PDB file of C-alpha atoms in Angstrom:
ATOM      1  CA  UNK T 210     -56.315-117.535 -40.375  1.00 66.00           C
ATOM      2  CA  UNK T 211     -58.129-114.560 -41.941  1.00 68.00           C
ATOM      3  CA  UNK T 212     -55.173-113.235 -43.900  1.00 77.00           C
ATOM      4  CA  UNK T 213     -55.115-114.235 -47.561  1.00 82.00           C
ATOM      5  CA  UNK T 214     -56.644-116.662 -49.999  1.00 83.00           C
ATOM      6  CA  UNK T 215     -54.638-117.444 -53.111  1.00 83.00           C
ATOM      7  CA  UNK T 216     -52.330-114.554 -52.279  1.00 82.00           C
ATOM      8  CA  UNK T 217     -55.197-112.044 -52.238  1.00 84.00           C
ATOM      9  CA  UNK T 218     -56.045-110.286 -48.976  1.00 85.00           C
ATOM     10  CA  UNK T 219     -59.232-111.811 -47.578  1.00 88.00           C
ATOM     11  CA  UNK T 220     -60.496-108.540 -46.067  1.00 88.00           C
ATOM     12  CA  UNK T 221     -61.902-106.975 -49.270  1.00 85.00           C
ATOM     13  CA  UNK T 222     -63.717-110.223 -50.044  1.00 88.00           C
ATOM     14  CA  UNK T 223     -65.300-110.566 -46.608  1.00 91.00           C
ATOM     15  CA  UNK T 224     -66.092-106.872 -46.410  1.00 92.00           C
ATOM     16  CA  UNK T 225     -68.304-107.204 -49.476  1.00 92.00           C
ATOM     17  CA  UNK T 226     -70.507-109.659 -47.577  1.00 94.00           C
ATOM     18  CA  UNK T 227     -70.780-107.179 -44.712  1.00 95.00           C
ATOM     19  CA  UNK T 228     -71.389-104.280 -47.100  1.00 94.00           C
ATOM     20  CA  UNK T 229     -74.348-106.171 -48.568  1.00 96.00           C
ATOM     21  CA  UNK T 230     -75.751-107.909 -45.487  1.00 97.00           C
ATOM     22  CA  UNK T 231     -75.680-105.059 -42.955  1.00 98.00           C
ATOM     23  CA  UNK T 232     -77.571-102.539 -45.140  1.00 97.00           C
ATOM     24  CA  UNK T 233     -79.946-105.309 -46.276  1.00 98.00           C
ATOM     25  CA  UNK T 234     -80.650-106.229 -42.658  1.00 98.00           C
ATOM     26  CA  UNK T 235     -81.111-102.557 -41.765  1.00 98.00           C
ATOM     27  CA  UNK T 236     -83.545-102.076 -44.648  1.00 98.00           C
ATOM     28  CA  UNK T 237     -85.521-105.183 -43.697  1.00 98.00           C
ATOM     29  CA  UNK T 238     -85.683-104.106 -40.043  1.00 98.00           C
ATOM     30  CA  UNK T 239     -86.830-100.614 -40.997  1.00 98.00           C
ATOM     31  CA  UNK T 240     -89.504-101.860 -43.388  1.00 98.00           C
ATOM     32  CA  UNK T 241     -90.689-104.521 -40.933  1.00 97.00           C
ATOM     33  CA  UNK T 242     -90.860-101.966 -38.138  1.00 97.00           C
ATOM     34  CA  UNK T 243     -92.899 -99.519 -40.192  1.00 97.00           C
ATOM     35  CA  UNK T 244     -95.162-101.878 -42.143  1.00 96.00           C
ATOM     36  CA  UNK T 245     -97.240-104.673 -40.616  1.00 95.00           C
ATOM     37  CA  UNK T 246     -97.684-106.106 -44.118  1.00 96.00           C
ATOM     38  CA  UNK T 247     -93.932-106.351 -44.713  1.00 96.00           C
ATOM     39  CA  UNK T 248     -93.407-107.583 -41.149  1.00 96.00           C
ATOM     40  CA  UNK T 249     -95.857-110.438 -41.816  1.00 95.00           C
ATOM     41  CA  UNK T 250     -94.366-111.152 -45.242  1.00 96.00           C
ATOM     42  CA  UNK T 251     -90.723-111.174 -44.097  1.00 96.00           C
ATOM     43  CA  UNK T 252     -91.407-112.992 -40.839  1.00 95.00           C
ATOM     44  CA  UNK T 253     -88.322-114.588 -39.358  1.00 97.00           C
ATOM     45  CA  UNK T 254     -86.205-113.661 -42.409  1.00 98.00           C
ATOM     46  CA  UNK T 255     -85.595-110.204 -40.932  1.00 98.00           C
ATOM     47  CA  UNK T 256     -83.948-111.281 -37.651  1.00 98.00           C
ATOM     48  CA  UNK T 257     -82.109-114.128 -39.382  1.00 98.00           C
ATOM     49  CA  UNK T 258     -80.608-111.705 -41.912  1.00 98.00           C
ATOM     50  CA  UNK T 259     -79.530-109.389 -39.086  1.00 98.00           C
ATOM     51  CA  UNK T 260     -77.993-112.329 -37.237  1.00 98.00           C
ATOM     52  CA  UNK T 261     -76.042-113.485 -40.298  1.00 98.00           C
ATOM     53  CA  UNK T 262     -74.787-109.912 -40.740  1.00 98.00           C
ATOM     54  CA  UNK T 263     -73.729-109.910 -37.088  1.00 98.00           C
ATOM     55  CA  UNK T 264     -71.829-113.180 -37.572  1.00 97.00           C
ATOM     56  CA  UNK T 265     -69.975-111.775 -40.598  1.00 96.00           C
ATOM     57  CA  UNK T 266     -68.761-108.591 -38.858  1.00 97.00           C
ATOM     58  CA  UNK T 267     -66.072-110.265 -36.678  1.00 96.00           C
ATOM     59  CA  UNK T 268     -64.734-112.065 -39.767  1.00 94.00           C
ATOM     60  CA  UNK T 269     -64.362-108.703 -41.498  1.00 93.00           C
ATOM     61  CA  UNK T 270     -62.715-107.228 -38.417  1.00 94.00           C
ATOM     62  CA  UNK T 271     -60.243-110.099 -38.020  1.00 92.00           C
ATOM     63  CA  UNK T 272     -59.337-110.106 -41.709  1.00 89.00           C
ATOM     64  CA  UNK T 273     -58.925-106.341 -41.528  1.00 88.00           C
ATOM     65  CA  UNK T 274     -56.509-106.675 -38.629  1.00 88.00           C
ATOM     66  CA  UNK T 275     -54.484-109.176 -40.652  1.00 86.00           C
ATOM     67  CA  UNK T 276     -54.439-106.797 -43.622  1.00 84.00           C
ATOM     68  CA  UNK T 277     -53.504-103.858 -41.383  1.00 83.00           C
ATOM     69  CA  UNK T 278     -50.251-105.673 -40.522  1.00 84.00           C
ATOM     70  CA  UNK T 279     -49.390-105.904 -44.247  1.00 83.00           C
ATOM     71  CA  UNK T 280     -49.973-102.269 -45.254  1.00 82.00           C
ATOM     72  CA  UNK T 281     -48.102 -99.119 -44.382  1.00 81.00           C
ATOM     73  CA  UNK T 282     -49.211 -97.401 -41.205  1.00 84.00           C
ATOM     74  CA  UNK T 283     -51.315 -94.311 -41.734  1.00 84.00           C
ATOM     75  CA  UNK T 284     -53.844 -92.249 -39.850  1.00 85.00           C
ATOM     76  CA  UNK T 285     -56.529 -93.222 -42.371  1.00 83.00           C
ATOM     77  CA  UNK T 286     -55.947 -96.953 -41.885  1.00 85.00           C
ATOM     78  CA  UNK T 287     -55.914 -96.519 -38.109  1.00 88.00           C
ATOM     79  CA  UNK T 288     -59.177 -94.543 -38.191  1.00 90.00           C
ATOM     80  CA  UNK T 289     -60.784 -97.205 -40.382  1.00 89.00           C
ATOM     81  CA  UNK T 290     -59.641 -99.974 -38.025  1.00 89.00           C
ATOM     82  CA  UNK T 291     -60.995 -98.169 -34.961  1.00 93.00           C
ATOM     83  CA  UNK T 292     -64.342 -97.488 -36.617  1.00 92.00           C
ATOM     84  CA  UNK T 293     -64.516-101.064 -37.898  1.00 93.00           C
ATOM     85  CA  UNK T 294     -64.011-102.453 -34.395  1.00 94.00           C
ATOM     86  CA  UNK T 295     -67.181-100.676 -33.255  1.00 96.00           C
ATOM     87  CA  UNK T 296     -69.487-102.093 -35.936  1.00 97.00           C
ATOM     88  CA  UNK T 297     -70.173-105.322 -34.061  1.00 97.00           C
ATOM     89  CA  UNK T 298     -71.954-103.358 -31.314  1.00 98.00           C
ATOM     90  CA  UNK T 299     -74.170-101.522 -33.785  1.00 98.00           C
ATOM     91  CA  UNK T 300     -75.105-104.699 -35.649  1.00 98.00           C
ATOM     92  CA  UNK T 301     -75.702-106.490 -32.340  1.00 98.00           C
ATOM     93  CA  UNK T 302     -78.176-103.745 -31.408  1.00 98.00           C
ATOM     94  CA  UNK T 303     -79.792-104.097 -34.837  1.00 98.00           C
ATOM     95  CA  UNK T 304     -80.069-107.891 -34.524  1.00 98.00           C
ATOM     96  CA  UNK T 305     -81.504-107.678 -31.002  1.00 98.00           C
ATOM     97  CA  UNK T 306     -84.044-105.116 -32.182  1.00 98.00           C
ATOM     98  CA  UNK T 307     -84.982-107.361 -35.124  1.00 98.00           C
ATOM     99  CA  UNK T 308     -85.501-110.360 -32.847  1.00 98.00           C
ATOM    100  CA  UNK T 309     -87.493-108.234 -30.379  1.00 98.00           C
ATOM    101  CA  UNK T 310     -89.718-107.015 -33.214  1.00 98.00           C
ATOM    102  CA  UNK T 311     -90.293-110.565 -34.411  1.00 97.00           C
ATOM    103  CA  UNK T 312     -91.099-111.872 -30.911  1.00 97.00           C
ATOM    104  CA  UNK T 313     -93.401-108.975 -29.999  1.00 96.00           C
ATOM    105  CA  UNK T 314     -95.180-109.256 -33.334  1.00 95.00           C
ATOM    106  CA  UNK T 315     -95.695-113.018 -32.903  1.00 93.00           C
ATOM    107  CA  UNK T 316     -96.988-112.501 -29.385  1.00 92.00           C
ATOM    108  CA  UNK T 317     -99.373-109.715 -30.380  1.00 89.00           C
ATOM    109  CA  UNK T 318    -100.702-111.794 -33.271  1.00 85.00           C
ATOM    110  CA  UNK T 319    -101.184-114.819 -31.014  1.00 85.00           C
ATOM    111  CA  UNK T 320    -103.066-112.879 -28.350  1.00 85.00           C
ATOM    112  CA  UNK T 321    -105.124-110.674 -30.688  1.00 72.00           C
ATOM    113  CA  UNK T 322    -108.655-111.748 -31.476  1.00 69.00           C
ATOM    114  CA  UNK T 323    -109.283-112.518 -35.158  1.00 63.00           C
ATOM    115  CA  UNK T 324    -109.367-109.327 -37.185  1.00 53.00           C
ATOM    116  CA  UNK T 325    -107.799-107.240 -34.405  1.00 52.00           C
ATOM    117  CA  UNK T 326    -104.224-106.079 -34.209  1.00 49.00           C
ATOM    118  CA  UNK T 327    -103.690-106.718 -30.534  1.00 45.00           C
ATOM    119  CA  UNK T 328    -104.942-103.356 -29.185  1.00 47.00           C
ATOM    120  CA  UNK T 329    -103.532-101.218 -26.450  1.00 49.00           C
ATOM    121  CA  UNK T 330    -102.425 -97.983 -28.061  1.00 51.00           C
ATOM    122  CA  UNK T 331    -104.723 -95.539 -29.809  1.00 50.00           C
ATOM    123  CA  UNK T 332    -103.749 -96.871 -33.241  1.00 58.00           C
ATOM    124  CA  UNK T 333    -104.321-100.492 -32.220  1.00 65.00           C
ATOM    125  CA  UNK T 334    -100.684-101.392 -31.575  1.00 75.00           C
ATOM    126  CA  UNK T 335     -99.671-102.721 -28.176  1.00 85.00           C
ATOM    127  CA  UNK T 336     -97.295-100.409 -26.249  1.00 91.00           C
ATOM    128  CA  UNK T 337     -94.541-103.033 -26.435  1.00 93.00           C
ATOM    129  CA  UNK T 338     -94.790-103.002 -30.239  1.00 95.00           C
ATOM    130  CA  UNK T 339     -94.495 -99.218 -30.355  1.00 96.00           C
ATOM    131  CA  UNK T 340     -91.433 -99.310 -28.104  1.00 97.00           C
ATOM    132  CA  UNK T 341     -89.770-102.000 -30.229  1.00 97.00           C
ATOM    133  CA  UNK T 342     -90.597-100.102 -33.418  1.00 97.00           C
ATOM    134  CA  UNK T 343     -88.848 -97.016 -32.042  1.00 97.00           C
ATOM    135  CA  UNK T 344     -85.833 -99.125 -31.022  1.00 98.00           C
ATOM    136  CA  UNK T 345     -85.713-100.608 -34.522  1.00 98.00           C
ATOM    137  CA  UNK T 346     -85.686 -97.200 -36.177  1.00 98.00           C
ATOM    138  CA  UNK T 347     -82.928 -96.010 -33.817  1.00 98.00           C
ATOM    139  CA  UNK T 348     -80.900 -99.188 -34.459  1.00 98.00           C
ATOM    140  CA  UNK T 349     -81.298 -98.804 -38.223  1.00 98.00           C
ATOM    141  CA  UNK T 350     -80.234 -95.158 -38.198  1.00 98.00           C
ATOM    142  CA  UNK T 351     -77.254 -95.734 -35.920  1.00 98.00           C
ATOM    143  CA  UNK T 352     -76.063 -98.789 -37.839  1.00 98.00           C
ATOM    144  CA  UNK T 353     -76.456 -97.095 -41.210  1.00 97.00           C
ATOM    145  CA  UNK T 354     -74.499 -94.029 -40.112  1.00 97.00           C
ATOM    146  CA  UNK T 355     -71.724 -96.208 -38.712  1.00 97.00           C
ATOM    147  CA  UNK T 356     -71.516 -98.371 -41.844  1.00 96.00           C
ATOM    148  CA  UNK T 357     -71.234 -95.244 -44.001  1.00 96.00           C
ATOM    149  CA  UNK T 358     -68.506 -93.833 -41.736  1.00 95.00           C
ATOM    150  CA  UNK T 359     -66.555 -97.098 -41.822  1.00 95.00           C
ATOM    151  CA  UNK T 360     -66.964 -97.500 -45.568  1.00 92.00           C
ATOM    152  CA  UNK T 361     -65.899 -93.936 -46.244  1.00 90.00           C
ATOM    153  CA  UNK T 362     -62.833 -94.217 -44.045  1.00 90.00           C
ATOM    154  CA  UNK T 363     -61.863 -97.516 -45.682  1.00 87.00           C
ATOM    155  CA  UNK T 364     -62.324 -96.161 -49.175  1.00 86.00           C
ATOM    156  CA  UNK T 365     -60.395 -93.019 -48.273  1.00 86.00           C
ATOM    157  CA  UNK T 366     -57.513 -95.041 -46.872  1.00 82.00           C
ATOM    158  CA  UNK T 367     -57.236 -96.967 -50.149  1.00 80.00           C
ATOM    159  CA  UNK T 368     -58.240 -94.500 -52.841  1.00 80.00           C
ATOM    160  CA  UNK T 369     -57.237 -91.002 -51.634  1.00 76.00           C
ATOM    161  CA  UNK T 370     -54.996 -89.418 -54.201  1.00 63.00           C
ATOM    162  CA  UNK T 371     -55.690 -91.969 -56.928  1.00 58.00           C
ATOM    163  CA  UNK T 372     -57.850 -89.491 -58.845  1.00 58.00           C
ATOM    164  CA  UNK T 373     -55.006 -86.967 -58.906  1.00 61.00           C
ATOM    165  CA  UNK T 374     -52.432 -89.390 -60.315  1.00 64.00           C
ATOM    166  CA  UNK T 375     -51.492 -88.812 -63.915  1.00 68.00           C
ATOM    167  CA  UNK T 376     -50.924 -91.873 -66.035  1.00 64.00           C
ATOM    168  CA  UNK T 377     -48.568 -91.230 -68.905  1.00 68.00           C
ATOM    169  CA  UNK T 378     -49.357 -92.826 -72.218  1.00 65.00           C
ATOM    170  CA  UNK T 379     -45.665 -93.530 -72.710  1.00 61.00           C
ATOM    171  CA  UNK T 380     -46.160 -94.277 -76.397  1.00 56.00           C
ATOM    172  CA  UNK T 381     -46.300 -98.025 -75.823  1.00 56.00           C
ATOM    173  CA  UNK T 382     -48.688 -98.434 -78.732  1.00 53.00           C
ATOM    174  CA  UNK T 383     -51.874 -98.954 -76.733  1.00 49.00           C
TER     175      UNK T 383
END
């Protein structure tokens, strides 16, 4: 099902959605966690973006497994496949953290008196908000590191050695 479209492997196409959505979701979660202004501005967009990224990851994984059956076996492809299989857990953690941030923020805004930020901690943030903010930062860091590892291993499995290849001009009258 997730093999090819028009004879072209589907994996590189789907991966581009994941490559855009996961870092975008991570950036939104980080900014929303650190800035009440951005958190208010982005609102539900942050957890929705993380959820869409989460939905796209299994499509990338399944299309990657289909592509893996079509290419020559190698340690680099195997490493990429193993790393790719783990991404869903990282993005799930990111999405859960994003939803927790959104819910805790809504609750603190609803219970805070006008002009107050919902007090509890010394800086005016409720303890639940501080805990969720820390979880968000951890989720962002972990997800970002894993996406970089997966992307690097995928790029290495495709492009290693390409830079060393010599293309002869052959005198074909370019």
